[in-house]
Short mmCIF file of C-alpha atoms and ligand atoms in Angstrom, two decimals:
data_model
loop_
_atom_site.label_atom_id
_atom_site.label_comp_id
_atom_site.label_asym_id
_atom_site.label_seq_id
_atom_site.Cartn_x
_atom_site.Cartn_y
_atom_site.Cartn_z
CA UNK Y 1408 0.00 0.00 0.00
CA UNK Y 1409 1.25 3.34 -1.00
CA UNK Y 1410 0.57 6.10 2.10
CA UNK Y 1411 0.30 9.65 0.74
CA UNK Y 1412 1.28 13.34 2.74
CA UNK Y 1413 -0.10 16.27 1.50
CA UNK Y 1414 2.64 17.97 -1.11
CA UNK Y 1415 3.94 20.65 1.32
CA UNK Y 1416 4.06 18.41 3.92
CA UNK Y 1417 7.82 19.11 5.27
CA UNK Y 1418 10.87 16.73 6.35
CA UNK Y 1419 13.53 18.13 8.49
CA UNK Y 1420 16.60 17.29 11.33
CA UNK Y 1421 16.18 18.21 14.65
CA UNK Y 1422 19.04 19.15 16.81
CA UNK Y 1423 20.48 21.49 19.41
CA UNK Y 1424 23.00 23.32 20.30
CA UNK Y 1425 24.35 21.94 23.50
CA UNK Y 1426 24.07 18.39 21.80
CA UNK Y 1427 25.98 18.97 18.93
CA UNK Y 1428 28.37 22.39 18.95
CA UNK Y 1429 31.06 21.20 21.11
CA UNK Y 1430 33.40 24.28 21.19
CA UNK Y 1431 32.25 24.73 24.51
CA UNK Y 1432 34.94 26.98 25.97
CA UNK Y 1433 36.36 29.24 23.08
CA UNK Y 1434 35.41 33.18 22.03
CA UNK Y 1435 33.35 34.10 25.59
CA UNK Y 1436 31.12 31.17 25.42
CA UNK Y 1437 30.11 31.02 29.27
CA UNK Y 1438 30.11 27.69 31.22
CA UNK Y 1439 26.74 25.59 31.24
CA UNK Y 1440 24.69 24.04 33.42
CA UNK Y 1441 25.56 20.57 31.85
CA UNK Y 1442 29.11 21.54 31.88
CA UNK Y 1443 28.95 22.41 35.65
CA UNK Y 1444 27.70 18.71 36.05
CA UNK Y 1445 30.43 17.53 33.36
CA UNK Y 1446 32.95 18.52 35.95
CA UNK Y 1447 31.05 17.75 39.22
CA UNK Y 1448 30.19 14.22 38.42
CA UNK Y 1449 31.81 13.11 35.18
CA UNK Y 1450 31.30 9.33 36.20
CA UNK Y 1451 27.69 9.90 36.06
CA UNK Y 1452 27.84 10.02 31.89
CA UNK Y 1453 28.20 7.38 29.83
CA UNK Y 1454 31.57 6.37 28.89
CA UNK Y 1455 32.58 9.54 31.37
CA UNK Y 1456 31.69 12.01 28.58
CA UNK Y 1457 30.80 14.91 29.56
CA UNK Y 1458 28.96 18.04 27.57
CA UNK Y 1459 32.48 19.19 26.25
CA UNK Y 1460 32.18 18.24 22.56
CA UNK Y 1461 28.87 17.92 20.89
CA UNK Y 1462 29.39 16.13 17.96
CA UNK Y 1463 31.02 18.72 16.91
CA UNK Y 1464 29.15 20.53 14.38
CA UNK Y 1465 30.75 23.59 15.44
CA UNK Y 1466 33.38 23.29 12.84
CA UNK Y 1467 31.17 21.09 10.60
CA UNK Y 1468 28.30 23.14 10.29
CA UNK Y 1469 28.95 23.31 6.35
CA UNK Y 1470 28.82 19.40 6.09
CA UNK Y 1471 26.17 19.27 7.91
CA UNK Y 1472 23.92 21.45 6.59
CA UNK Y 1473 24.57 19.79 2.78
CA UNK Y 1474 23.94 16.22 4.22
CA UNK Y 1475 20.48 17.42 5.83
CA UNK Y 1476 19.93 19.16 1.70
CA UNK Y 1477 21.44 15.88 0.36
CA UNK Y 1478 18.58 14.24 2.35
CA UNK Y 1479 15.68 16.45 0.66
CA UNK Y 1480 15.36 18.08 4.12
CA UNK Y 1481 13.41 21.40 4.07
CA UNK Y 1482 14.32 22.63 7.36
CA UNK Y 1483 16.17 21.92 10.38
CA UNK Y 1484 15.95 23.05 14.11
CA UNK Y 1485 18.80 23.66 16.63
CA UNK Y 1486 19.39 25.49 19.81
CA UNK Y 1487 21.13 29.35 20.21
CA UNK Y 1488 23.27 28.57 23.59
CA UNK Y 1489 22.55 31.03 25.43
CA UNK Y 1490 25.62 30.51 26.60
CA UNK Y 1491 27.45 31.14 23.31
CA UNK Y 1492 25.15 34.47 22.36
CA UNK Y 1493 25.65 36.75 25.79
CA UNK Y 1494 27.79 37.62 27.82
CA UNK Y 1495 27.65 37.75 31.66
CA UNK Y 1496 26.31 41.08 31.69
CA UNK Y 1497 23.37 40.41 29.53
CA UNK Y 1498 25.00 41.54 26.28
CA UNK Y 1499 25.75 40.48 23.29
CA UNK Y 1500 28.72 38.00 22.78
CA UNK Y 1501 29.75 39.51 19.21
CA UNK Y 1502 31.92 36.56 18.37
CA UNK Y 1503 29.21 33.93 19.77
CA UNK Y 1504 27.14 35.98 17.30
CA UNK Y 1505 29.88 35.94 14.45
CA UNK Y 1506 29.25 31.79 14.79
CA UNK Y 1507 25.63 31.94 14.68
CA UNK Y 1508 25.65 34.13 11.37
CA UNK Y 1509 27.81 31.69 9.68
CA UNK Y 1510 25.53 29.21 10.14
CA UNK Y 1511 21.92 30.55 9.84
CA UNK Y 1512 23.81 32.06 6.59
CA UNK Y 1513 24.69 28.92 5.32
CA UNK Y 1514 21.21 27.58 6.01
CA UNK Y 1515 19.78 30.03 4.09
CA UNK Y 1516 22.25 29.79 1.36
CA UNK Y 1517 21.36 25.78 1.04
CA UNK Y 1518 17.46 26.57 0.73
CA UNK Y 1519 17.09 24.86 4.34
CA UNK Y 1520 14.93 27.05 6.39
CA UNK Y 1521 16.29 27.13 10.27
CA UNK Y 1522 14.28 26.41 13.21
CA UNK Y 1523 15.52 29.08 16.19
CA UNK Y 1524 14.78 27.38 19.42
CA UNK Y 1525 16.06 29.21 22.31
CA UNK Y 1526 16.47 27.28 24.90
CA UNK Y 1527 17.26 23.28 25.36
CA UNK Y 1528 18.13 22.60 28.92
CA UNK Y 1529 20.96 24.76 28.60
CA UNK Y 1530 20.74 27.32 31.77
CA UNK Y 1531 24.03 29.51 31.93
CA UNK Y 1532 26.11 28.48 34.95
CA UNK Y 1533 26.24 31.34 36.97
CA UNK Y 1534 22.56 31.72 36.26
CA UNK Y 1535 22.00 28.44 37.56
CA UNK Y 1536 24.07 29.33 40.89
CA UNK Y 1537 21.69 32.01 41.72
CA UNK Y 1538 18.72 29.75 41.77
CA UNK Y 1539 17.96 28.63 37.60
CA UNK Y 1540 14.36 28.71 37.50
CA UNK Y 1541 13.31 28.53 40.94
CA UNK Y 1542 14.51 32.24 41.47
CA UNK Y 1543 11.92 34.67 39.31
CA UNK Y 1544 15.07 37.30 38.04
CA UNK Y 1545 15.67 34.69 35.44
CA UNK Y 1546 12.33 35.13 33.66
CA UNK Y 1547 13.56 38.28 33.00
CA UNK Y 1548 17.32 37.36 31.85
CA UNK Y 1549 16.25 34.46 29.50
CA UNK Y 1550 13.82 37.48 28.24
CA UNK Y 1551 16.32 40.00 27.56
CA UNK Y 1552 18.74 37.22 25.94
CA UNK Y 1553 16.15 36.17 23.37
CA UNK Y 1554 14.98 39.56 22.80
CA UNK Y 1555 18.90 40.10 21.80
CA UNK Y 1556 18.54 37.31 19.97
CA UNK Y 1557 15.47 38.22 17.67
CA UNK Y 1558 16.76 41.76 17.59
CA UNK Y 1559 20.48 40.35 16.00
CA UNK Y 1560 19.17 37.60 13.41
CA UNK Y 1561 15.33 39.21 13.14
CA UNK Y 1562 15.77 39.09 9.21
CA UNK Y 1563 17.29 36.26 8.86
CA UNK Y 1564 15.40 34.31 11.01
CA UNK Y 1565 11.74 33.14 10.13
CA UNK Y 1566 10.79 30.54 12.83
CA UNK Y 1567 11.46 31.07 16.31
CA UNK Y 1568 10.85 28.38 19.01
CA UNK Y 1569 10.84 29.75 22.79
CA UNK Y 1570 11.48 26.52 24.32
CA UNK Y 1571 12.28 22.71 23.62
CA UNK Y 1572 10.44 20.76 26.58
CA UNK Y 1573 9.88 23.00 29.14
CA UNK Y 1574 8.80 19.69 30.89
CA UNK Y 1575 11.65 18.55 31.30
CA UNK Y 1576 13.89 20.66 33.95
CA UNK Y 1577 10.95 20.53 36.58
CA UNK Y 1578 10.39 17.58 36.38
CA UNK Y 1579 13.62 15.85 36.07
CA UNK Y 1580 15.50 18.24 38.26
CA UNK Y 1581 12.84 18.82 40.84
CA UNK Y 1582 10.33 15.97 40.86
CA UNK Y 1583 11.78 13.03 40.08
CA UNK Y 1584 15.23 13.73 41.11
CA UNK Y 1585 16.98 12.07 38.22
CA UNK Y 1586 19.03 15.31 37.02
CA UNK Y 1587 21.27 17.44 39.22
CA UNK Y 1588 20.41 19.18 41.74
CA UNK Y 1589 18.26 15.30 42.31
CA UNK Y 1590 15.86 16.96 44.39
CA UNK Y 1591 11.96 15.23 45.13
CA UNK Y 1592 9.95 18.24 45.81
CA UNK Y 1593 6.22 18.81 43.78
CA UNK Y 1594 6.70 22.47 45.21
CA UNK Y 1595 9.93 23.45 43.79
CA UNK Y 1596 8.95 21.98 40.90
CA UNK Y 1597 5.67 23.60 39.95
CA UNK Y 1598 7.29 26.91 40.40
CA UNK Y 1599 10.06 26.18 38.19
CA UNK Y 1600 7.16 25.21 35.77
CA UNK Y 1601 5.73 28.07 36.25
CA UNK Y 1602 8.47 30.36 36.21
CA UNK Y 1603 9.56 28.70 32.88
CA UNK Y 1604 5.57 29.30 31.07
CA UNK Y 1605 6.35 33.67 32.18
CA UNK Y 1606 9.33 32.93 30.75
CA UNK Y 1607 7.97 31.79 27.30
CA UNK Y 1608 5.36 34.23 27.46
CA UNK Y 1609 7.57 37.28 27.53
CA UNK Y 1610 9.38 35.95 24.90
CA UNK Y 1611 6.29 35.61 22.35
CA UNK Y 1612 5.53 39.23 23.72
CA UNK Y 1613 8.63 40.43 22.66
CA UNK Y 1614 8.66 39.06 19.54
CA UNK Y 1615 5.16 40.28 18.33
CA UNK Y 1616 6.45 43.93 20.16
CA UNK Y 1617 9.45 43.72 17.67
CA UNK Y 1618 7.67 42.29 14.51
CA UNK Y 1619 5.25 45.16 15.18
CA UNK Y 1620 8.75 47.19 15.09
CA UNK Y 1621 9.80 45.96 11.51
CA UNK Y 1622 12.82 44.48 13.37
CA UNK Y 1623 11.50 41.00 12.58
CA UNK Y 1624 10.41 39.71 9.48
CA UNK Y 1625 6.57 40.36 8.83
CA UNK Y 1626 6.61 36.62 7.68
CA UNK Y 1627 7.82 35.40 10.85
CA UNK Y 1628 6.47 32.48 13.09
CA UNK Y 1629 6.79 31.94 16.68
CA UNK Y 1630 6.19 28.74 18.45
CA UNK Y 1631 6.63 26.42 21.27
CA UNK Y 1632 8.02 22.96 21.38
CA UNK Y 1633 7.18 20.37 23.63
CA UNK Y 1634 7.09 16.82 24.55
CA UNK Y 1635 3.20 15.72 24.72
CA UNK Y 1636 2.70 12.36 25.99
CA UNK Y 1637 -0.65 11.54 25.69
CA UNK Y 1638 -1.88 9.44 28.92
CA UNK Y 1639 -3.86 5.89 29.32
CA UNK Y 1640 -4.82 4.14 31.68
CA UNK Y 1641 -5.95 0.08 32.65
CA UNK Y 1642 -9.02 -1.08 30.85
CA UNK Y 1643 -12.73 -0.67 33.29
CA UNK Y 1644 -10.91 2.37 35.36
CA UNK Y 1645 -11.80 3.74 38.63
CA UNK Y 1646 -12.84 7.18 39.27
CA UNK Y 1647 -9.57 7.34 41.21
CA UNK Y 1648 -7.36 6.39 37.76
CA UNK Y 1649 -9.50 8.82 36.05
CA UNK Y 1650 -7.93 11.43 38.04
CA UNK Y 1651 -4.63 10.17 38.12
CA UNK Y 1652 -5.29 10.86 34.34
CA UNK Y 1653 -6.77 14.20 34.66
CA UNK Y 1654 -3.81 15.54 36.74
CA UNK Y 1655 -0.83 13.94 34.67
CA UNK Y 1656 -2.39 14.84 31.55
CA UNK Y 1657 -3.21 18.65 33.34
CA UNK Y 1658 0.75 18.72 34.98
CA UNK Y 1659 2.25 17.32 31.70
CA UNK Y 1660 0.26 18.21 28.57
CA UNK Y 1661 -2.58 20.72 28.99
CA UNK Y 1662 -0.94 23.35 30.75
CA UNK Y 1663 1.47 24.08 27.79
CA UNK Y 1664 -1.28 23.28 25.78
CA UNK Y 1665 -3.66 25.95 27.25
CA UNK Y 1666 -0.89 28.51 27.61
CA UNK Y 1667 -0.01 28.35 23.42
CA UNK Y 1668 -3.24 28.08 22.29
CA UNK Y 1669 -5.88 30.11 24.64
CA UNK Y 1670 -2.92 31.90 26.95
CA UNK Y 1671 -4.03 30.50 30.37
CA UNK Y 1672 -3.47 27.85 32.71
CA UNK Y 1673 -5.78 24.89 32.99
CA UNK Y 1674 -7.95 26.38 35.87
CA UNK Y 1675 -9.08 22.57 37.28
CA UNK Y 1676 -4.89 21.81 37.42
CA UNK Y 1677 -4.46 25.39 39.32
CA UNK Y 1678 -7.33 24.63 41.22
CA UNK Y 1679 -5.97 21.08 42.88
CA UNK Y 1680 -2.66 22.26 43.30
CA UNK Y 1681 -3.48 25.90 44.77
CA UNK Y 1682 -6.76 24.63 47.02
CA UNK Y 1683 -6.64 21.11 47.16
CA UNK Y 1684 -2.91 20.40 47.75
CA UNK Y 1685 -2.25 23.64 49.46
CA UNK Y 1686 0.98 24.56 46.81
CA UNK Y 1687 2.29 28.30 45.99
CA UNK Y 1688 3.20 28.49 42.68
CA UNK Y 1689 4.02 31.89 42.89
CA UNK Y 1690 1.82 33.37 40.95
CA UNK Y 1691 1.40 37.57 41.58
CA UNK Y 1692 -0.78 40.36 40.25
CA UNK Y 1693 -0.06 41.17 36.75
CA UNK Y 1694 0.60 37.45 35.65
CA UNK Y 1695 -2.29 36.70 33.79
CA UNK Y 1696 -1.57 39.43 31.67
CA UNK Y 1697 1.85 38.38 30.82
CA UNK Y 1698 0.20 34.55 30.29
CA UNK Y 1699 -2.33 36.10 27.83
CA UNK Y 1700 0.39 36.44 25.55
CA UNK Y 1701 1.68 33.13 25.53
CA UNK Y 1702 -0.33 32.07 22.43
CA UNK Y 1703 1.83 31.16 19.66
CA UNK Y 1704 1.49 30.71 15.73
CA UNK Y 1705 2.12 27.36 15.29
CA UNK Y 1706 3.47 24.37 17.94
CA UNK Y 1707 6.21 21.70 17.74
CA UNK Y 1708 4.87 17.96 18.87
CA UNK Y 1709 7.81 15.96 20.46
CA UNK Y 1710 6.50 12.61 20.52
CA UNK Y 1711 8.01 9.63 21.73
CA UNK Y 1712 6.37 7.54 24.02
CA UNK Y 1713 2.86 7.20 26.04
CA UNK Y 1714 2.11 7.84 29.75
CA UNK Y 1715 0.32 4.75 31.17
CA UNK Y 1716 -1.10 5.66 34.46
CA UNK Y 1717 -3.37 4.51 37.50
CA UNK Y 1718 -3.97 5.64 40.52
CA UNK Y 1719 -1.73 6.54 43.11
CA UNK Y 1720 -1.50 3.82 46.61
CA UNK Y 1721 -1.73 7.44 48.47
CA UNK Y 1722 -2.54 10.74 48.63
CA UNK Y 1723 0.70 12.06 49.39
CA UNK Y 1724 4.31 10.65 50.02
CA UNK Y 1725 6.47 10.63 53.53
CA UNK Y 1726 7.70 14.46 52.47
CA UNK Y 1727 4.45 15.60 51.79
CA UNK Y 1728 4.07 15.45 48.26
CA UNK Y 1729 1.22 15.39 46.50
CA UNK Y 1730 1.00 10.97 44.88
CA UNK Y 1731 -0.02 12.07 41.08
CA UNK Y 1732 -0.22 8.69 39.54
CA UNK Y 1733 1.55 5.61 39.60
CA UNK Y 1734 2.36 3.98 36.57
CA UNK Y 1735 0.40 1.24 34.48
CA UNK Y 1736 1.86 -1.54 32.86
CA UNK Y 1737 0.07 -2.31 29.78
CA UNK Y 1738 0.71 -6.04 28.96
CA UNK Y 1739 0.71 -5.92 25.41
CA UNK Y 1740 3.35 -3.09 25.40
CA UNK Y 1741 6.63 -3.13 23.22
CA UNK Y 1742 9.68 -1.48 24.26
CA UNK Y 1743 12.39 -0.07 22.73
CA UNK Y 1744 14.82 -1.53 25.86
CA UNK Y 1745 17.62 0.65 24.83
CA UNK Y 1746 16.07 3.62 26.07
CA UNK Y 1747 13.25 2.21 28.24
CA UNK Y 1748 10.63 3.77 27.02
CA UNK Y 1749 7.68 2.54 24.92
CA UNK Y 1750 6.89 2.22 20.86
CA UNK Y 1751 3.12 3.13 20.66
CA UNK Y 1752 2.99 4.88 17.09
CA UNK Y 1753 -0.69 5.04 17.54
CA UNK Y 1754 0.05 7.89 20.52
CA UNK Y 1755 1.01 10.18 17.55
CA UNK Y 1756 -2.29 9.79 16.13
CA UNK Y 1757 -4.36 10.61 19.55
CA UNK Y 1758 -2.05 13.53 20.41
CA UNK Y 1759 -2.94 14.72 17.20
CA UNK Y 1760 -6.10 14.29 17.59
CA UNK Y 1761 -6.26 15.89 21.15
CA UNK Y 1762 -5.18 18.78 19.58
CA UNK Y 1763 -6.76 19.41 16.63
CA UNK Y 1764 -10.08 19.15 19.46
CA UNK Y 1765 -8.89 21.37 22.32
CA UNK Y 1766 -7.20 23.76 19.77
CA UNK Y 1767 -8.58 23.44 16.73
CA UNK Y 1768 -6.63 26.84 15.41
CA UNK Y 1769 -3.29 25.84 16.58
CA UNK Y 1770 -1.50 24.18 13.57
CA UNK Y 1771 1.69 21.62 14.56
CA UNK Y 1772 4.31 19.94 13.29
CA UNK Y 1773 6.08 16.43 14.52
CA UNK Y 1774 9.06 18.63 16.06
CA UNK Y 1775 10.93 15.63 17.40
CA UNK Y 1776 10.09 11.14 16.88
CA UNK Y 1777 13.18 9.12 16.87
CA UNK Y 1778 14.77 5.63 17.81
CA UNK Y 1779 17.61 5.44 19.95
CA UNK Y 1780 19.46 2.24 19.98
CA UNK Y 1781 22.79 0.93 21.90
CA UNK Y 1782 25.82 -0.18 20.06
CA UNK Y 1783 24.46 -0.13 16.45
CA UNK Y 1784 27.57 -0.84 15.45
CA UNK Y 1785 27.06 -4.74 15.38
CA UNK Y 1786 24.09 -4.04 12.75
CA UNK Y 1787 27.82 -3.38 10.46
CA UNK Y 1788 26.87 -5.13 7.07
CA UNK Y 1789 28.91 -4.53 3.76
CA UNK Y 1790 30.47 -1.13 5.35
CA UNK Y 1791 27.05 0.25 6.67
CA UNK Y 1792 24.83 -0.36 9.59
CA UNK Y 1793 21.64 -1.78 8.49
CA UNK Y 1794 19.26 0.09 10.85
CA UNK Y 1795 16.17 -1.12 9.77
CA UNK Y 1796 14.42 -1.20 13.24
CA UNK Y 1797 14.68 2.43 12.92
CA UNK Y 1798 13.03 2.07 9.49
CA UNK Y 1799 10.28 0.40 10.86
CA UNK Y 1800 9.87 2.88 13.61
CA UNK Y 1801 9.83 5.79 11.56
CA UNK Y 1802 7.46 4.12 8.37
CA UNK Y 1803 5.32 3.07 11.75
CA UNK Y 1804 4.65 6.52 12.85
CA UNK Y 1805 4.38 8.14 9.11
CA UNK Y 1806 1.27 5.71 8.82
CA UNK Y 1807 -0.11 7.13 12.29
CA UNK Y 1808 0.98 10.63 11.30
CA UNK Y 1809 -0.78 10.21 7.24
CA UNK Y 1810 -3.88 8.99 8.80
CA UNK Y 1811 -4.71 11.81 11.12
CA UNK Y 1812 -4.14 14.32 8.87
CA UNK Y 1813 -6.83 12.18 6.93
CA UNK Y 1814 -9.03 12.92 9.79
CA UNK Y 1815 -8.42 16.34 10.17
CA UNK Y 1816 -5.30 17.22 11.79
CA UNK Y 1817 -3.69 20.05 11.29
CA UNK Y 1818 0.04 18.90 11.00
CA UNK Y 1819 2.52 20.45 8.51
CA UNK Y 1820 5.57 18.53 9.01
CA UNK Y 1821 8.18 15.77 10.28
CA UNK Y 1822 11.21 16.98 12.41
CA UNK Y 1823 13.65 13.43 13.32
CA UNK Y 1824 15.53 13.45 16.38
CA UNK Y 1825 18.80 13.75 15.83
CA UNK Y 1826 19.22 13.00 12.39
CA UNK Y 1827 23.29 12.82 13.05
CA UNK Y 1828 24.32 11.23 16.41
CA UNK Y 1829 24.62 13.78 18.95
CA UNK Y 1830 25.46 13.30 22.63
CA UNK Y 1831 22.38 13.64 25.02
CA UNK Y 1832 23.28 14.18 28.64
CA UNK Y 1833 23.55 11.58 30.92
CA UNK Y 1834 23.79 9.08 28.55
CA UNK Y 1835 26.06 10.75 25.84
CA UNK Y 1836 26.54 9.05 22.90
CA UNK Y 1837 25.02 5.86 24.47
CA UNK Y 1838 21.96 5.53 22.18
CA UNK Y 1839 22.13 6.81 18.62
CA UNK Y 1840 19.32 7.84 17.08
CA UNK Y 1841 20.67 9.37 13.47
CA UNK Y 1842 20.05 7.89 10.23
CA UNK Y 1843 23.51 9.17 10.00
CA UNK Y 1844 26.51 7.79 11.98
CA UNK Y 1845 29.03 9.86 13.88
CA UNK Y 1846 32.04 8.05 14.55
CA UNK Y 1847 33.79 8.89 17.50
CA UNK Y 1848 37.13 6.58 16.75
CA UNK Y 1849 37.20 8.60 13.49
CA UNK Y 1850 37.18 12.31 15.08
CA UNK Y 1851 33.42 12.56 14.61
CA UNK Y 1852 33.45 11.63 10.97
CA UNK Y 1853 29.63 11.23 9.49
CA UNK Y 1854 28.46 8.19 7.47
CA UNK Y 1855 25.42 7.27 6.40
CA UNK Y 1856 23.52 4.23 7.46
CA UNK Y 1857 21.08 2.17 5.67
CA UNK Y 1858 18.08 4.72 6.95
CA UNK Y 1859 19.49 7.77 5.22
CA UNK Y 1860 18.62 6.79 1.77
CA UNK Y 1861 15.38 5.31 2.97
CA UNK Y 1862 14.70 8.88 4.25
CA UNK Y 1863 15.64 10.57 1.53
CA UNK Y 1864 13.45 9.02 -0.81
CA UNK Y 1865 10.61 9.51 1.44
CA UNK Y 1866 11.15 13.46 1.64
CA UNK Y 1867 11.60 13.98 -1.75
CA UNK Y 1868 8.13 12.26 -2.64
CA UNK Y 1869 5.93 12.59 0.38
CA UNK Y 1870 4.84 9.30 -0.08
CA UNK Y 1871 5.95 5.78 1.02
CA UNK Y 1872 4.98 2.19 0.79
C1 LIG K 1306 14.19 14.68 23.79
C2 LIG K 1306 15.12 15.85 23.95
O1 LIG K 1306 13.36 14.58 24.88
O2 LIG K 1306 14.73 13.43 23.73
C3 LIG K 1306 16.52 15.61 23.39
O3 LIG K 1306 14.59 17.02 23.38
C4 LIG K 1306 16.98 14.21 23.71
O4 LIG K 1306 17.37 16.57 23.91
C5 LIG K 1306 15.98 13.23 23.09
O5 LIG K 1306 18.28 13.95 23.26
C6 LIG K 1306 16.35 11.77 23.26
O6 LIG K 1306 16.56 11.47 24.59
P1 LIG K 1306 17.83 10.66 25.06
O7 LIG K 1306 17.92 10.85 26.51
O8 LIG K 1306 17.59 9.26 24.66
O9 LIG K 1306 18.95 11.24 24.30
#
């Protein structure tokens, strides 16, 4: 059977900056919060590699960018570090910039149109010392560096991204305790979560203040990019795993979800954590306002696995956190074991769905779907690894992705995850997820493995069998 995407349907690479630059202490770049943690705890990487390197695209940028054309690619999304753009006074780093020009340049040049995200997990060190998200000044520093930001590359710059996963840093810094500083506290971490949705509001306020200014492109797009998971739960459910749906699905998905697409929070999530469960967010006079504006042009949809949840055994835990949900093991699931999480393509379809219901103007794009697998490098056949399980991962997903556009969602596009290896925190280059190779034992050298030509028929046609 031959599965068709509309004609302007788009293909692309997604990336970052921390993940791939390297170059991570030359011309003013500052120190990072990964880099901090590099040093702290190096055994805590895989392989003891720390943030140091990317995989090094700082000085391959060129390449790069012509393997992502040679792929049919129409566009590709990194990171700006803030770490690379400004200084520690809030100003511009002119030869962080210098870098940055090169490359958006030589996107542009290759007919690729750039993604700007601003911000990947990548907290400036010092910034982090004085509290990272917790502490409310650094709302208004991450503002000020992407207004910088818009202001330098405004007209050369067409889609702008406030945040990749704004998820992610509560709750693996502050809830579950799995990322430095490993703490277990719902409080902390709904404030960071907060802080962080100001944050990305001021930043879409600035850049509609500065479009309004000329200083931006009148064809510009701002967005937000996030990791939606949508949630299940056990067949026959209780009333009790019905709201450990309600609230993981509030926590995780609807608040961004509200915030882009009707610039609020979802009042029944602010309600059980502000009355129920007794939690200060932090919220003071003026914020709604500053919320209001948090409704973006388009949205990125990070998808790679389903929440399964029931309900909690308790209300709250020994410290006095509030029990969410606890998870659900669906029998029937398949895993991809290198990364522990599950393969449920049809999750891309219900997400999409989800969407295209609660905000039926808010047009999205697959910003990030990829396989990750550990030590590819026995799949060697005839000179090139023969990924096909990431084939089949990616062909199982397109089918999910062709059909609800069928049925009415509004999704433009497919970004992969890390279409060349890139490190990825904790677990470096552990699992690879490119359909090309980087190869560390050949200073970072790229080749190709059996998915790249796969892929690149796929783009070029926008259909597949
Ligand atoms: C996404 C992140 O959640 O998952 C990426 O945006 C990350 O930064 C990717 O690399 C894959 O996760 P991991 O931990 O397997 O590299």
């Amino acid at each position: 059977m031959t599965y068709k995407l509309p004609k302007d349907f788009f293909f692309g690479a997604a990336m970052s900056g921390p993940q791939t630059e390297g170059a991570y202490n030359i011309e003013g770049r500052l120190r990072s919060y990964w880099d901090m943690t590099s040093d702290l705890e190096i055994n805590k990487f895989f392989n003891n590699v720390g943030s140091y390197v990317g995989n090094d695209m700082y000085h391959r940028y060129e390449e790069d960018i012509k393997l992502l054309k040679s792929l049919n690619f129409k566009s590709f999304r990194t990171s700006m570090q803030w770490t690379r753009l400004i200084d520690r006074d809030g100003k511009l780093n002119p030869a962080g910039a210098a870098w940055y020009h090169k490359l958006i340049d030589c996107a542009n040049e290759n007919k690729i149109d750039i993604f700007m995200n601003m911000y990947h997990f990548d907290m400036p060190e010092y910034l982090y010392q004085k509290g990272g998200w917790a502490n409310r000044e650094i709302v208004e520093a991450y503002a000020n560096f992407v207004k910088i930001a818009m202001e330098e590359f405004g007209h050369k710059v067409k889609y702008w991204f406030t945040f990749n996963e704004p998820i992610v840093e509560p709750e693996q810094q502050y809830l579950h305790g799995n990322w430095y500083p490993y703490v277990k506290d719902f409080s902390t971490s709904i404030k960071v979560q907060y802080n962080i949705t100001l944050a990305h509001s001021l930043a879409v306020h600035n850049f509609r203040k500065l479009k309004a200014a000329d200083k931006i492109d009148q064809d510009a797009k701002i967005g937000m990019i996030n990791c939606f998971a949508p949630p299940y739960t056990r067949p026959d459910p209780t009333p009790e795993d019905l709201e450990a749906v309600r609230m993981t699905d509030g926590l995780h998905n609807r608040w961004w979800l509200d915030v882009v697409a009707h610039g609020h929070l979802p009042e029944d999530v602010i309600d059980t954590v502000e009355n129920k469960w007794k939690i200060d967010i932090g919220r003071r006079p003026g914020d709604d306002a500053i919320l209001a504006e948090g409704v973006v042009d388009w949205l990125g949809f990070n998808y790679y696995q389903p929440t399964r949840v029931q309900a909690p055994d308790c209300d709250f835990d020994e410290s006095g956190n509030p029990m969410i949900a606890k998870p659900y093991i669906w029998p029937e699931r398949k895993m991809n074991v290198h990364r522990g999480w599950e393969i449920y393509p049809q999750g891309i379809y219900d997400f999409g769905m989800k969407i295209k219901k609660e905000c039926p103007d808010l047009p999205f794009f697959i910003s990030e779907n990829g396989m990750g697998v550990e030590g590819e490098e026995k799949y060697y056949q005839d000179g090139v690894i023969q990924d096909d399980y990431r084939i089949d991962f990616v062909r199982d997903h397109l089918i999910w992705i062709a059909k609800s556009i069928e049925d009415g969602a509004n999704c433009l596009g497919y970004h992969y995850w890390g279409v060349i290896d890139n490190w990825s925190w904790y677990n470096a280059f552990k699992n690879r997820y490119g359909f090309v190779r980087v190869c560390l034992d050949k200073g970072y050298q790229r080749e190709e493995k059996k998915s790249a030509q796969w892929i690149r028929e796929i783009a070029l046609n926008n259909e597949f069998e």
